[in-house]
Coordinates of C-alpha atoms in Angstrom, one line a residue:
M1 CA 50.5 31.7 22.0
T2 CA 49.2 33.5 19.0
S3 CA 45.5 33.3 17.9
V4 CA 45.2 33.4 13.8
S5 CA 41.4 35.0 12.9
V6 CA 39.9 33.0 9.8
D7 CA 37.3 34.5 8.1
A8 CA 34.2 31.4 7.8
P9 CA 32.8 31.2 4.6
Q10 CA 29.1 31.7 4.0
S11 CA 27.4 28.9 5.5
A12 CA 24.7 26.8 3.0
A13 CA 21.6 26.5 4.0
A14 CA 21.0 23.8 6.7
P15 CA 19.9 20.5 4.7
A16 CA 16.7 18.7 5.5
V17 CA 17.3 15.6 7.9
V18 CA 16.1 12.4 7.8
L19 CA 16.4 9.0 9.4
T20 CA 16.4 5.0 8.5
I21 CA 15.4 2.9 10.8
A22 CA 16.9 -0.7 8.9
G23 CA 19.3 -3.4 9.2
S24 CA 23.0 -3.3 8.5
E25 CA 23.6 -5.1 5.1
A26 CA 27.5 -6.4 4.8
T27 CA 28.6 -6.0 1.5
G28 CA 27.3 -2.1 1.5
G29 CA 24.5 -2.7 -1.6
A30 CA 21.2 -2.4 0.9
G31 CA 20.3 -1.7 4.0
A32 CA 20.9 1.1 5.9
Q33 CA 24.1 1.6 3.7
A34 CA 22.2 2.0 0.4
D35 CA 20.0 4.5 2.6
L36 CA 22.6 6.9 3.7
K37 CA 24.3 7.1 0.5
T38 CA 21.1 7.8 -1.1
F39 CA 20.3 10.4 1.2
Q40 CA 23.9 11.9 0.9
E41 CA 23.6 11.9 -3.0
L42 CA 20.0 13.7 -2.6
G43 CA 21.2 16.4 -0.2
V44 CA 19.7 15.2 2.8
F45 CA 21.3 15.1 6.2
G46 CA 21.0 11.3 6.6
I47 CA 21.0 8.9 10.2
A48 CA 20.6 5.4 10.3
N49 CA 19.3 3.7 13.2
L50 CA 20.1 -0.1 13.0
T51 CA 17.5 -3.2 14.1
C52 CA 19.8 -6.1 12.9
I53 CA 23.0 -7.1 11.2
V54 CA 22.4 -8.8 8.1
S55 CA 25.4 -10.6 6.5
F56 CA 24.8 -13.0 3.3
N57 CA 26.4 -16.7 3.7
P58 CA 28.6 -17.5 0.5
N59 CA 28.6 -20.9 1.8
D60 CA 24.6 -21.4 2.2
S61 CA 23.5 -20.2 -1.4
W62 CA 23.9 -16.8 0.0
N63 CA 21.0 -16.7 2.2
H64 CA 20.7 -14.4 5.0
R65 CA 23.0 -14.7 8.6
F66 CA 20.3 -12.7 10.5
V67 CA 21.2 -11.1 14.2
P68 CA 19.0 -8.9 15.2
V69 CA 19.8 -5.8 17.8
D70 CA 19.1 -5.6 21.3
Q71 CA 15.4 -3.9 21.8
Q72 CA 17.2 -1.6 24.2
V73 CA 20.0 -0.8 22.2
I74 CA 17.3 0.0 19.4
A75 CA 15.3 2.3 21.9
D76 CA 18.5 3.9 23.1
Q77 CA 19.1 5.1 19.4
L78 CA 15.3 6.3 18.9
E79 CA 15.4 7.9 22.0
A80 CA 18.6 9.6 20.7
T81 CA 18.0 10.5 17.4
T82 CA 14.3 12.3 18.2
A83 CA 15.8 13.8 21.3
A84 CA 18.6 15.8 18.9
Y85 CA 16.2 16.2 16.0
G86 CA 12.7 15.2 16.2
P87 CA 9.6 17.4 15.9
S88 CA 8.7 17.5 19.6
S89 CA 12.0 19.1 21.1
A90 CA 12.2 21.5 17.9
S91 CA 9.9 24.2 19.0
S92 CA 12.5 26.2 21.2
V93 CA 15.2 26.2 18.5
P94 CA 14.2 28.6 15.6
G95 CA 15.8 27.9 12.2
R96 CA 17.2 24.6 13.4
P97 CA 16.1 21.5 11.0
V98 CA 13.5 19.2 12.0
L99 CA 13.4 15.5 11.9
D100 CA 9.9 14.9 10.7
T101 CA 10.5 12.0 7.5
V102 CA 11.6 8.3 8.2
K103 CA 12.2 5.5 6.3
I104 CA 11.2 1.9 8.0
G105 CA 13.4 -0.7 6.3
M106 CA 14.4 -4.5 7.8
L107 CA 12.9 -4.8 11.1
G108 CA 13.2 -8.3 11.2
S109 CA 11.2 -9.5 14.5
P110 CA 7.8 -9.0 16.0
A111 CA 9.4 -7.3 19.3
T112 CA 11.8 -4.8 17.1
I113 CA 8.4 -3.8 15.2
A114 CA 6.5 -3.1 18.5
T115 CA 10.2 -1.1 19.9
V116 CA 9.7 1.0 16.4
A117 CA 5.8 1.4 16.1
G118 CA 5.7 3.0 19.5
A119 CA 8.5 5.1 19.0
L120 CA 6.6 6.0 15.6
A121 CA 3.7 6.7 17.6
A122 CA 5.4 8.9 20.1
S123 CA 7.1 11.0 17.5
Q124 CA 4.5 12.1 15.4
F125 CA 6.8 12.3 11.9
D126 CA 4.9 14.0 9.0
N127 CA 6.3 11.2 6.5
V128 CA 6.5 7.3 7.2
V129 CA 8.0 5.9 4.4
L130 CA 7.8 2.0 4.9
D131 CA 9.7 -0.1 2.4
P132 CA 7.6 -3.7 3.4
V133 CA 10.4 -5.9 3.8
L134 CA 8.1 -8.7 4.7
I135 CA 10.9 -11.6 4.2
C136 CA 14.2 -12.1 5.0
K137 CA 15.7 -15.2 3.3
G138 CA 17.3 -17.8 5.7
Q139 CA 15.0 -17.0 8.6
E140 CA 12.6 -19.6 10.2
P141 CA 9.6 -19.5 8.4
G142 CA 7.2 -19.6 11.4
H143 CA 9.3 -16.8 12.7
A144 CA 9.1 -15.0 9.2
L145 CA 5.0 -15.2 9.2
D146 CA 5.2 -13.9 12.6
T147 CA 7.2 -10.7 11.3
D148 CA 4.9 -10.0 8.5
Q149 CA 1.8 -10.2 10.3
A150 CA 2.9 -7.9 12.9
L151 CA 4.2 -5.3 10.4
K152 CA 1.3 -5.6 8.5
A153 CA -0.7 -4.7 12.3
Q154 CA 1.5 -2.2 13.7
I155 CA 3.3 -0.5 11.0
L156 CA 1.4 -0.2 7.5
P157 CA -1.3 1.6 9.9
L158 CA 1.1 4.5 10.5
A159 CA 2.8 4.7 6.9
T160 CA 2.2 7.4 4.9
F161 CA 4.0 6.1 1.8
V162 CA 4.6 2.4 1.1
T163 CA 6.7 0.9 -1.5
P164 CA 6.1 -2.6 -1.8
N165 CA 8.0 -4.9 -4.4
H166 CA 6.4 -7.7 -6.7
F167 CA 6.0 -10.1 -3.8
E168 CA 5.1 -7.6 -1.1
A169 CA 2.4 -6.1 -3.1
E170 CA 0.8 -9.3 -3.4
S171 CA 1.2 -9.9 -0.1
L172 CA -0.1 -7.2 1.4
S173 CA -2.9 -6.8 -1.5
G174 CA -3.9 -10.5 -1.8
L175 CA -4.0 -10.3 -5.5
D176 CA -2.2 -12.0 -8.2
I177 CA 0.2 -9.6 -10.5
T178 CA 1.1 -10.8 -13.3
D179 CA 0.5 -7.8 -15.7
V180 CA 0.3 -3.8 -15.4
E181 CA -3.4 -4.0 -14.6
S182 CA -3.0 -6.6 -12.0
L183 CA -0.3 -4.4 -10.5
K184 CA -2.6 -1.2 -11.0
A185 CA -5.1 -3.2 -8.7
A186 CA -2.5 -4.0 -6.2
A187 CA -1.5 -0.5 -5.8
I188 CA -5.3 0.4 -5.0
R189 CA -6.2 -2.3 -2.8
I190 CA -2.7 -1.1 -0.6
H191 CA -3.7 2.2 -0.7
E192 CA -7.5 1.4 0.7
L193 CA -6.0 -0.4 3.4
S194 CA -3.5 1.9 4.6
G195 CA -4.5 5.0 3.4
A196 CA -0.8 5.7 2.2
A197 CA 0.3 6.5 -1.1
V198 CA 1.8 3.2 -3.0
L199 CA 4.7 3.1 -5.4
A200 CA 4.2 -0.9 -6.2
K201 CA 7.0 -2.1 -7.9
G202 CA 6.8 -4.3 -11.1
G203 CA 10.6 -4.1 -11.6
V204 CA 12.2 -6.7 -13.9
R205 CA 9.5 -9.2 -13.1
L206 CA 6.7 -8.0 -15.5
E207 CA 6.9 -9.0 -19.2
G208 CA 8.0 -6.4 -21.4
P209 CA 10.7 -4.3 -22.5
D210 CA 10.3 -1.7 -19.5
A211 CA 10.6 -1.9 -15.6
V212 CA 7.4 -0.9 -14.5
D213 CA 6.0 0.6 -11.3
V214 CA 2.7 2.0 -10.5
F215 CA 2.1 5.0 -8.3
Y216 CA -1.5 5.7 -6.4
D217 CA -2.7 8.3 -3.6
G218 CA -6.2 7.8 -3.7
E219 CA -6.8 10.4 -6.5
T220 CA -3.4 10.1 -9.2
L221 CA -3.0 6.9 -10.5
E222 CA 0.5 6.9 -12.7
V223 CA 2.7 4.3 -14.5
L224 CA 6.1 4.8 -13.9
R225 CA 8.1 3.2 -16.9
A226 CA 12.2 3.1 -17.9
P227 CA 13.7 0.7 -20.0
K228 CA 14.9 -2.4 -18.6
V229 CA 18.6 -2.7 -17.6
G230 CA 19.1 -6.9 -17.6
E231 CA 16.7 -9.1 -16.5
V232 CA 18.0 -9.8 -12.8
A233 CA 16.8 -7.7 -9.8
V234 CA 20.0 -5.4 -8.3
S235 CA 21.0 -5.5 -4.9
G236 CA 19.6 -2.2 -3.3
A237 CA 17.3 -0.8 -5.7
G238 CA 14.5 -1.3 -3.5
C239 CA 15.9 0.4 -0.7
S240 CA 17.3 3.2 -2.5
L241 CA 14.1 3.3 -4.0
A242 CA 12.3 4.2 -0.6
A243 CA 15.3 6.3 0.7
A244 CA 15.3 8.1 -2.4
V245 CA 11.3 8.8 -1.9
T246 CA 11.9 9.8 1.7
A247 CA 14.9 12.4 0.7
E248 CA 12.7 14.0 -1.9
L249 CA 9.6 14.3 0.7
A250 CA 11.8 16.1 3.2
K251 CA 13.2 18.6 0.8
G252 CA 9.0 19.5 -0.1
A253 CA 8.3 17.0 -3.1
T254 CA 5.0 16.0 -3.5
P255 CA 4.5 12.1 -3.0
L256 CA 4.2 11.8 -7.1
E257 CA 7.1 14.0 -7.5
A258 CA 8.8 11.9 -5.2
A259 CA 8.0 9.3 -6.7
R260 CA 9.0 10.0 -10.5
T261 CA 12.5 11.2 -9.0
A262 CA 13.2 8.1 -6.9
K263 CA 12.5 5.8 -10.0
Q264 CA 14.9 8.1 -12.1
F265 CA 17.6 7.9 -9.7
V266 CA 17.2 4.0 -9.0
T267 CA 17.2 3.7 -13.0
A268 CA 20.3 5.9 -13.1
G269 CA 21.9 3.3 -10.1
I270 CA 20.9 0.1 -11.8
R271 CA 22.5 1.3 -15.4
N272 CA 25.9 2.0 -13.4
R273 CA 25.6 -1.0 -10.9
V274 CA 28.7 -2.4 -9.2
A275 CA 29.8 -5.9 -9.7
S276 CA 31.2 -8.0 -7.2
G277 CA 32.1 -11.9 -6.4
A278 CA 28.1 -12.5 -5.2
P279 CA 25.5 -13.8 -7.5
F280 CA 24.2 -10.5 -8.0
D281 CA 25.5 -6.8 -8.7
A282 CA 24.5 -3.5 -6.6
L283 CA 23.0 -0.5 -7.5
W284 CA 25.1 2.7 -7.2
Q285 CA 23.7 5.7 -5.6
G286 CA 26.2 7.8 -7.3
G287 CA 25.1 6.4 -11.0
A288 CA 23.4 9.7 -11.6
R289 CA 26.1 11.9 -11.7

């Protein structure tokens, strides 16, 4: 047997490693699928630990069909990921990339929230980006309320960066958001409650020609604007925004720098959206190319 020696190409620097803990969304526009595509586009190594399986029901106004992942399976995913890449296991391996940045997406139940909160507390991540998905359309109302309350009590205090949409910002802040000034007030209030940097999204829901988001971290208050691309929300925009923030933080950006880059990334993805037979378009993470 003849062996052939091939000179290996010079290897590139190892990418930053990031984790999304989120649901699978069957059409690929949102959830863990959107997160992984965002991570890849922004040059980080993405890992997904799934919390639930969501598929829109075209026979029921495209409401969600929600199936939770078994709690032991969620715990097993988190155990494997943190053992392979987590900060607690990295000290003895010089030069190995460390997973110190995580994004939290849809959790979907109080049981899952408790499982994930325990893993977050044990792993001591430097950056915890929370996309506070408070409502899963189609869930039983009482269950949804229990989930919302558990998320606020157990996950929000662990977050270092929060990206609420218009509805979520109202729910977290307790304020009505009708214009940019009230969006600013909500961002400030959410920071006071959580201690986290906040990127509160007005998006297309506020009147005016621009999609407006507000960043606040306790010191800097900045309004991020981009011309609206249509007047209808696009599937995956919120997931991709939070995932872009996650990627940029993992690469060493400041929270404000991460917010600015994420805004640009999502705007390009909305501009180059993907149409489908569903009553909504999907953001394309490759839109900035």
